[in-house]
N, CA, C and O atoms as a Tinker XYZ file with bonds, in Angstrom:
   280  protein
     1  N     12.890000  -24.539000   -4.088000    73     2
     2  CA    11.680000  -25.135000   -4.611000    64     1     3
     3  C     10.460000  -24.357000   -4.128000    63     2     4     5
     4  O      9.523000  -24.112000   -4.889000    81     3
     5  N     10.484000  -23.979000   -2.871000    73     3     6
     6  CA     9.302000  -23.285000   -2.359000    64     5     7
     7  C      9.139000  -21.922000   -3.026000    63     6     8     9
     8  O      8.014000  -21.482000   -3.263000    81     7
     9  N     10.247000  -21.252000   -3.331000    73     7    10
    10  CA    10.139000  -19.971000   -4.033000    64     9    11
    11  C      9.516000  -20.165000   -5.410000    63    10    12    13
    12  O      8.700000  -19.353000   -5.846000    81    11
    13  N      9.896000  -21.227000   -6.087000    73    11    14
    14  CA     9.329000  -21.522000   -7.411000    64    13    15
    15  C      7.834000  -21.808000   -7.291000    63    14    16    17
    16  O      7.041000  -21.313000   -8.092000    81    15
    17  N      7.450000  -22.600000   -6.298000    73    15    18
    18  CA     6.022000  -22.904000   -6.107000    64    17    19
    19  C      5.218000  -21.655000   -5.781000    63    18    20    21
    20  O      4.110000  -21.469000   -6.285000    81    19
    21  N      5.786000  -20.799000   -4.932000    73    19    22
    22  CA     5.104000  -19.556000   -4.583000    64    21    23
    23  C      4.959000  -18.644000   -5.797000    63    22    24    25
    24  O      3.918000  -18.015000   -5.984000    81    23
    25  N      5.997000  -18.575000   -6.614000    73    23    26
    26  CA     5.936000  -17.746000   -7.818000    64    25    27
    27  C      4.904000  -18.284000   -8.794000    63    26    28    29
    28  O      4.208000  -17.506000   -9.446000    81    27
    29  N      4.795000  -19.599000   -8.904000    73    27    30
    30  CA     3.798000  -20.210000   -9.777000    64    29    31
    31  C      2.394000  -19.918000   -9.252000    63    30    32    33
    32  O      1.491000  -19.597000  -10.025000    81    31
    33  N      2.215000  -20.030000   -7.949000    73    31    34
    34  CA     0.916000  -19.699000   -7.355000    64    33    35
    35  C      0.544000  -18.242000   -7.609000    63    34    36    37
    36  O     -0.608000  -17.932000   -7.911000    81    35
    37  N      1.530000  -17.347000   -7.485000    73    35    38
    38  CA     1.283000  -15.923000   -7.733000    64    37    39
    39  C      0.930000  -15.683000   -9.201000    63    38    40    41
    40  O      0.065000  -14.863000   -9.509000    81    39
    41  N      1.596000  -16.392000  -10.096000    73    39    42
    42  CA     1.302000  -16.255000  -11.531000    64    41    43
    43  C     -0.124000  -16.721000  -11.824000    63    42    44    45
    44  O     -0.857000  -16.080000  -12.577000    81    43
    45  N     -0.501000  -17.832000  -11.224000    73    43    46
    46  CA    -1.871000  -18.321000  -11.412000    64    45    47
    47  C     -2.887000  -17.316000  -10.879000    63    46    48    49
    48  O     -3.910000  -17.060000  -11.514000    81    47
    49  N     -2.600000  -16.751000   -9.715000    73    47    50
    50  CA    -3.505000  -15.769000   -9.112000    64    49    51
    51  C     -3.643000  -14.529000   -9.986000    63    50    52    53
    52  O     -4.683000  -13.870000   -9.984000    81    51
    53  N     -2.583000  -14.213000  -10.737000    73    51    54
    54  CA    -2.607000  -13.043000  -11.624000    64    53    55
    55  C     -3.283000  -13.338000  -12.957000    63    54    56    57
    56  O     -3.455000  -12.439000  -13.780000    81    55
    57  N     -3.668000  -14.597000  -13.174000    73    55    58
    58  CA    -4.355000  -14.954000  -14.412000    64    57    59
    59  C     -3.454000  -15.527000  -15.479000    63    58    60    61
    60  O     -3.796000  -15.476000  -16.660000    81    59
    61  N     -2.313000  -16.072000  -15.101000    73    59    62
    62  CA    -1.366000  -16.597000  -16.089000    64    61    63
    63  C     -1.938000  -17.762000  -16.894000    63    62    64    65
    64  O     -1.561000  -17.958000  -18.049000    81    63
    65  N     -2.835000  -18.527000  -16.303000    73    63    66
    66  CA    -3.423000  -19.639000  -17.057000    64    65    67
    67  C     -4.199000  -19.126000  -18.265000    63    66    68    69
    68  O     -4.304000  -19.803000  -19.287000    81    67
    69  N     -4.735000  -17.932000  -18.129000    73    67    70
    70  CA    -5.513000  -17.346000  -19.224000    64    69    71
    71  C     -4.658000  -16.461000  -20.132000    63    70    72    73
    72  O     -4.775000  -16.522000  -21.356000    81    71
    73  N     -3.797000  -15.638000  -19.525000    73    71    74
    74  CA    -3.093000  -14.612000  -20.276000    64    73    75
    75  C     -1.639000  -14.950000  -20.618000    63    74    76    77
    76  O     -1.060000  -14.327000  -21.508000    81    75
    77  N     -1.053000  -15.905000  -19.942000    73    75    78
    78  CA     0.363000  -16.232000  -20.160000    64    77    79
    79  C      0.597000  -17.726000  -19.995000    63    78    80    81
    80  O      1.547000  -18.147000  -19.334000    81    79
    81  N     -0.271000  -18.519000  -20.595000    73    79    82
    82  CA    -0.200000  -19.960000  -20.400000    64    81    83
    83  C      1.119000  -20.581000  -20.866000    63    82    84    85
    84  O      1.649000  -21.440000  -20.161000    81    83
    85  N      1.674000  -20.191000  -22.015000    73    83    86
    86  CA     2.956000  -20.815000  -22.407000    64    85    87
    87  C      4.066000  -20.581000  -21.375000    63    86    88    89
    88  O      4.842000  -21.489000  -21.075000    81    87
    89  N      4.135000  -19.370000  -20.841000    73    87    90
    90  CA     5.148000  -19.074000  -19.834000    64    89    91
    91  C      4.900000  -19.873000  -18.547000    63    90    92    93
    92  O      5.836000  -20.379000  -17.929000    81    91
    93  N      3.640000  -19.973000  -18.164000    73    91    94
    94  CA     3.299000  -20.747000  -16.975000    64    93    95
    95  C      3.630000  -22.218000  -17.175000    63    94    96    97
    96  O      4.176000  -22.856000  -16.275000    81    95
    97  N      3.313000  -22.755000  -18.324000    73    95    98
    98  CA     3.618000  -24.160000  -18.604000    64    97    99
    99  C      5.121000  -24.422000  -18.558000    63    98   100   101
   100  O      5.558000  -25.477000  -18.097000    81    99
   101  N      5.906000  -23.464000  -19.035000    73    99   102
   102  CA     7.365000  -23.612000  -18.980000    64   101   103
   103  C      7.846000  -23.624000  -17.535000    63   102   104   105
   104  O      8.723000  -24.409000  -17.172000    81   103
   105  N      7.274000  -22.759000  -16.719000    73   103   106
   106  CA     7.643000  -22.730000  -15.303000    64   105   107
   107  C      7.291000  -24.058000  -14.631000    63   106   108   109
   108  O      8.077000  -24.594000  -13.849000    81   107
   109  N      6.122000  -24.575000  -14.937000    73   107   110
   110  CA     5.706000  -25.857000  -14.363000    64   109   111
   111  C      6.621000  -26.989000  -14.817000    63   110   112   113
   112  O      6.955000  -27.878000  -14.034000    81   111
   113  N      7.021000  -26.950000  -16.074000    73   111   114
   114  CA     7.928000  -27.960000  -16.605000    64   113   115
   115  C      9.285000  -27.899000  -15.906000    63   114   116   117
   116  O      9.861000  -28.932000  -15.564000    81   115
   117  N      9.785000  -26.700000  -15.701000    73   115   118
   118  CA    11.069000  -26.543000  -15.009000    64   117   119
   119  C     10.976000  -27.012000  -13.561000    63   118   120   121
   120  O     11.918000  -27.607000  -13.038000    81   119
   121  N      9.853000  -26.750000  -12.917000    73   119   122
   122  CA     9.666000  -27.212000  -11.542000    64   121   123
   123  C      9.619000  -28.733000  -11.489000    63   122   124   125
   124  O     10.221000  -29.348000  -10.608000    81   123
   125  N      8.914000  -29.329000  -12.416000    73   123   126
   126  CA     8.837000  -30.788000  -12.466000    64   125   127
   127  C     10.228000  -31.388000  -12.675000    63   126   128   129
   128  O     10.581000  -32.387000  -12.049000    81   127
   129  N     11.011000  -30.772000  -13.558000    73   127   130
   130  CA    12.381000  -31.243000  -13.792000    64   129   131
   131  C     13.208000  -31.107000  -12.518000    63   130   132   133
   132  O     13.987000  -32.001000  -12.187000    81   131
   133  N     13.046000  -30.001000  -11.806000    73   131   134
   134  CA    13.782000  -29.795000  -10.557000    64   133   135
   135  C     13.426000  -30.863000   -9.531000    63   134   136   137
   136  O     14.297000  -31.372000   -8.825000    81   135
   137  N     12.150000  -31.198000   -9.453000    73   135   138
   138  CA    11.727000  -32.231000   -8.504000    64   137   139
   139  C     12.340000  -33.580000   -8.850000    63   138   140   141
   140  O     12.756000  -34.326000   -7.964000    81   139
   141  N     12.395000  -33.889000  -10.139000    73   139   142
   142  CA    13.010000  -35.155000  -10.558000    64   141   143
   143  C     14.501000  -35.163000  -10.230000    63   142   144   145
   144  O     15.029000  -36.158000   -9.733000    81   143
   145  N     15.171000  -34.056000  -10.508000    73   143   146
   146  CA    16.603000  -33.968000  -10.204000    64   145   147
   147  C     16.852000  -34.104000   -8.706000    63   146   148   149
   148  O     17.824000  -34.733000   -8.287000    81   147
   149  N     15.981000  -33.519000   -7.912000    73   147   150
   150  CA    16.111000  -33.636000   -6.464000    64   149   151
   151  C     15.976000  -35.094000   -6.037000    63   150   152   153
   152  O     16.750000  -35.577000   -5.210000    81   151
   153  N     15.007000  -35.783000   -6.593000    73   151   154
   154  CA    14.819000  -37.204000   -6.284000    64   153   155
   155  C     16.024000  -38.039000   -6.712000    63   154   156   157
   156  O     16.350000  -39.053000   -6.095000    81   155
   157  N     16.680000  -37.585000   -7.789000    73   155   158
   158  CA    17.869000  -38.290000   -8.292000    64   157   159
   159  C     19.147000  -37.837000   -7.573000    63   158   160   161
   160  O     20.252000  -38.248000   -7.927000    81   159
   161  N     18.971000  -36.981000   -6.558000    73   159   162
   162  CA    20.081000  -36.475000   -5.753000    64   161   163
   163  C     21.049000  -35.613000   -6.568000    63   162   164   165
   164  O     22.241000  -35.548000   -6.267000    81   163
   165  N     20.532000  -34.965000   -7.584000    73   163   166
   166  CA    21.316000  -34.028000   -8.399000    64   165   167
   167  C     20.990000  -32.619000   -7.890000    63   166   168   169
   168  O     20.290000  -31.848000   -8.545000    81   167
   169  N     21.506000  -32.317000   -6.733000    73   167   170
   170  CA    21.094000  -31.130000   -5.992000    64   169   171
   171  C     21.421000  -29.815000   -6.707000    63   170   172   173
   172  O     20.590000  -28.908000   -6.739000    81   171
   173  N     22.600000  -29.709000   -7.268000    73   171   174
   174  CA    22.978000  -28.467000   -7.949000    64   173   175
   175  C     22.079000  -28.226000   -9.158000    63   174   176   177
   176  O     21.611000  -27.109000   -9.377000    81   175
   177  N     21.843000  -29.268000   -9.936000    73   175   178
   178  CA    20.959000  -29.143000  -11.100000    64   177   179
   179  C     19.532000  -28.823000  -10.677000    63   178   180   181
   180  O     18.848000  -28.031000  -11.326000    81   179
   181  N     19.088000  -29.437000   -9.591000    73   179   182
   182  CA    17.734000  -29.184000   -9.085000    64   181   183
   183  C     17.589000  -27.729000   -8.665000    63   182   184   185
   184  O     16.573000  -27.096000   -8.951000    81   183
   185  N     18.589000  -27.202000   -7.995000    73   183   186
   186  CA    18.558000  -25.806000   -7.570000    64   185   187
   187  C     18.486000  -24.872000   -8.786000    63   186   188   189
   188  O     17.718000  -23.910000   -8.798000    81   187
   189  N     19.287000  -25.168000   -9.790000    73   187   190
   190  CA    19.301000  -24.351000  -11.004000    64   189   191
   191  C     17.939000  -24.386000  -11.700000    63   190   192   193
   192  O     17.436000  -23.350000  -12.135000    81   191
   193  N     17.356000  -25.555000  -11.803000    73   191   194
   194  CA    16.057000  -25.692000  -12.465000    64   193   195
   195  C     14.949000  -25.025000  -11.652000    63   194   196   197
   196  O     14.018000  -24.453000  -12.220000    81   195
   197  N     15.046000  -25.096000  -10.341000    73   195   198
   198  CA    14.049000  -24.437000   -9.494000    64   197   199
   199  C     14.134000  -22.919000   -9.645000    63   198   200   201
   200  O     13.111000  -22.236000   -9.683000    81   199
   201  N     15.359000  -22.395000   -9.732000    73   199   202
   202  CA    15.514000  -20.950000   -9.969000    64   201   203
   203  C     14.921000  -20.563000  -11.320000    63   202   204   205
   204  O     14.262000  -19.532000  -11.454000    81   203
   205  N     15.165000  -21.400000  -12.304000    73   203   206
   206  CA    14.618000  -21.140000  -13.640000    64   205   207
   207  C     13.085000  -21.142000  -13.586000    63   206   208   209
   208  O     12.443000  -20.278000  -14.183000    81   207
   209  N     12.511000  -22.090000  -12.886000    73   207   210
   210  CA    11.058000  -22.155000  -12.742000    64   209   211
   211  C     10.531000  -20.892000  -12.082000    63   210   212   213
   212  O      9.525000  -20.329000  -12.514000    81   211
   213  N     11.218000  -20.446000  -11.025000    73   211   214
   214  CA    10.824000  -19.215000  -10.338000    64   213   215
   215  C     10.860000  -18.020000  -11.290000    63   214   216   217
   216  O      9.916000  -17.233000  -11.348000    81   215
   217  N     11.949000  -17.896000  -12.029000    73   215   218
   218  CA    12.086000  -16.760000  -12.953000    64   217   219
   219  C     11.027000  -16.795000  -14.052000    63   218   220   221
   220  O     10.476000  -15.757000  -14.420000    81   219
   221  N     10.745000  -17.979000  -14.570000    73   219   222
   222  CA     9.710000  -18.119000  -15.606000    64   221   223
   223  C      8.334000  -17.786000  -15.052000    63   222   224   225
   224  O      7.519000  -17.165000  -15.735000    81   223
   225  N      8.076000  -18.195000  -13.823000    73   223   226
   226  CA     6.786000  -17.893000  -13.202000    64   225   227
   227  C      6.630000  -16.395000  -12.966000    63   226   228   229
   228  O      5.541000  -15.845000  -13.130000    81   227
   229  N      7.710000  -15.744000  -12.584000    73   227   230
   230  CA     7.660000  -14.289000  -12.398000    64   229   231
   231  C      7.340000  -13.601000  -13.723000    63   230   232   233
   232  O      6.544000  -12.663000  -13.766000    81   231
   233  N      7.962000  -14.071000  -14.799000    73   231   234
   234  CA     7.663000  -13.514000  -16.128000    64   233   235
   235  C      6.210000  -13.779000  -16.515000    63   234   236   237
   236  O      5.548000  -12.909000  -17.082000    81   235
   237  N      5.721000  -14.965000  -16.212000    73   235   238
   238  CA     4.328000  -15.299000  -16.522000    64   237   239
   239  C      3.375000  -14.397000  -15.746000    63   238   240   241
   240  O      2.381000  -13.918000  -16.292000    81   239
   241  N      3.681000  -14.170000  -14.483000    73   239   242
   242  CA     2.838000  -13.284000  -13.678000    64   241   243
   243  C      2.825000  -11.878000  -14.263000    63   242   244   245
   244  O      1.766000  -11.262000  -14.380000    81   243
   245  N      3.990000  -11.373000  -14.629000    73   243   246
   246  CA     4.073000  -10.027000  -15.194000    64   245   247
   247  C      3.326000   -9.933000  -16.523000    63   246   248   249
   248  O      2.614000   -8.962000  -16.777000    81   247
   249  N      3.494000  -10.949000  -17.366000    73   247   250
   250  CA     2.776000  -10.974000  -18.648000    64   249   251
   251  C      1.272000  -11.009000  -18.440000    63   250   252   253
   252  O      0.526000  -10.338000  -19.153000    81   251
   253  N      0.833000  -11.786000  -17.473000    73   251   254
   254  CA    -0.598000  -11.882000  -17.178000    64   253   255
   255  C     -1.126000  -10.543000  -16.676000    63   254   256   257
   256  O     -2.202000  -10.103000  -17.080000    81   255
   257  N     -0.369000   -9.903000  -15.801000    73   255   258
   258  CA    -0.799000   -8.599000  -15.285000    64   257   259
   259  C     -0.852000   -7.566000  -16.401000    63   258   260   261
   260  O     -1.795000   -6.778000  -16.480000    81   259
   261  N      0.154000   -7.569000  -17.261000    73   259   262
   262  CA     0.174000   -6.629000  -18.384000    64   261   263
   263  C     -1.011000   -6.860000  -19.316000    63   262   264   265
   264  O     -1.657000   -5.909000  -19.754000    81   263
   265  N     -1.292000   -8.129000  -19.617000    73   263   266
   266  CA    -2.385000   -8.464000  -20.532000    64   265   267
   267  C     -3.740000   -8.132000  -19.924000    63   266   268   269
   268  O     -4.639000   -7.669000  -20.627000    81   267
   269  N     -3.892000   -8.360000  -18.646000    73   267   270
   270  CA    -5.181000   -8.094000  -18.013000    64   269   271
   271  C     -5.429000   -6.594000  -17.833000    63   270   272   273
   272  O     -6.576000   -6.163000  -17.713000    81   271
   273  N     -4.368000   -5.810000  -17.814000    73   271   274
   274  CA    -4.490000   -4.348000  -17.688000    64   273   275
   275  C     -4.949000   -3.693000  -18.989000    63   274   276   277
   276  O     -5.453000   -2.570000  -18.982000    81   275
   277  N     -4.774000   -4.394000  -20.090000    73   275   278
   278  CA    -5.110000   -3.789000  -21.388000    64   277   279
   279  C     -6.555000   -3.853000  -21.708000    63   278   280
   280  O     -6.975000   -3.384000  -22.766000    81   279
């Protein structure tokens, strides 16, 4: 979960809210789902969703960096 949160923070810092908002929103949605699964004690599913959130946030950060470089 913390890796996903850190990746989301990095994406925001790179300008994802402006340049890659759909990707950032997907990452946030996956993180929210992971948190719910964790609360429901569905640990394996929560881990999978948190990894997905992290990967989506990394893509959002990269997209934001690419867009801001142009």
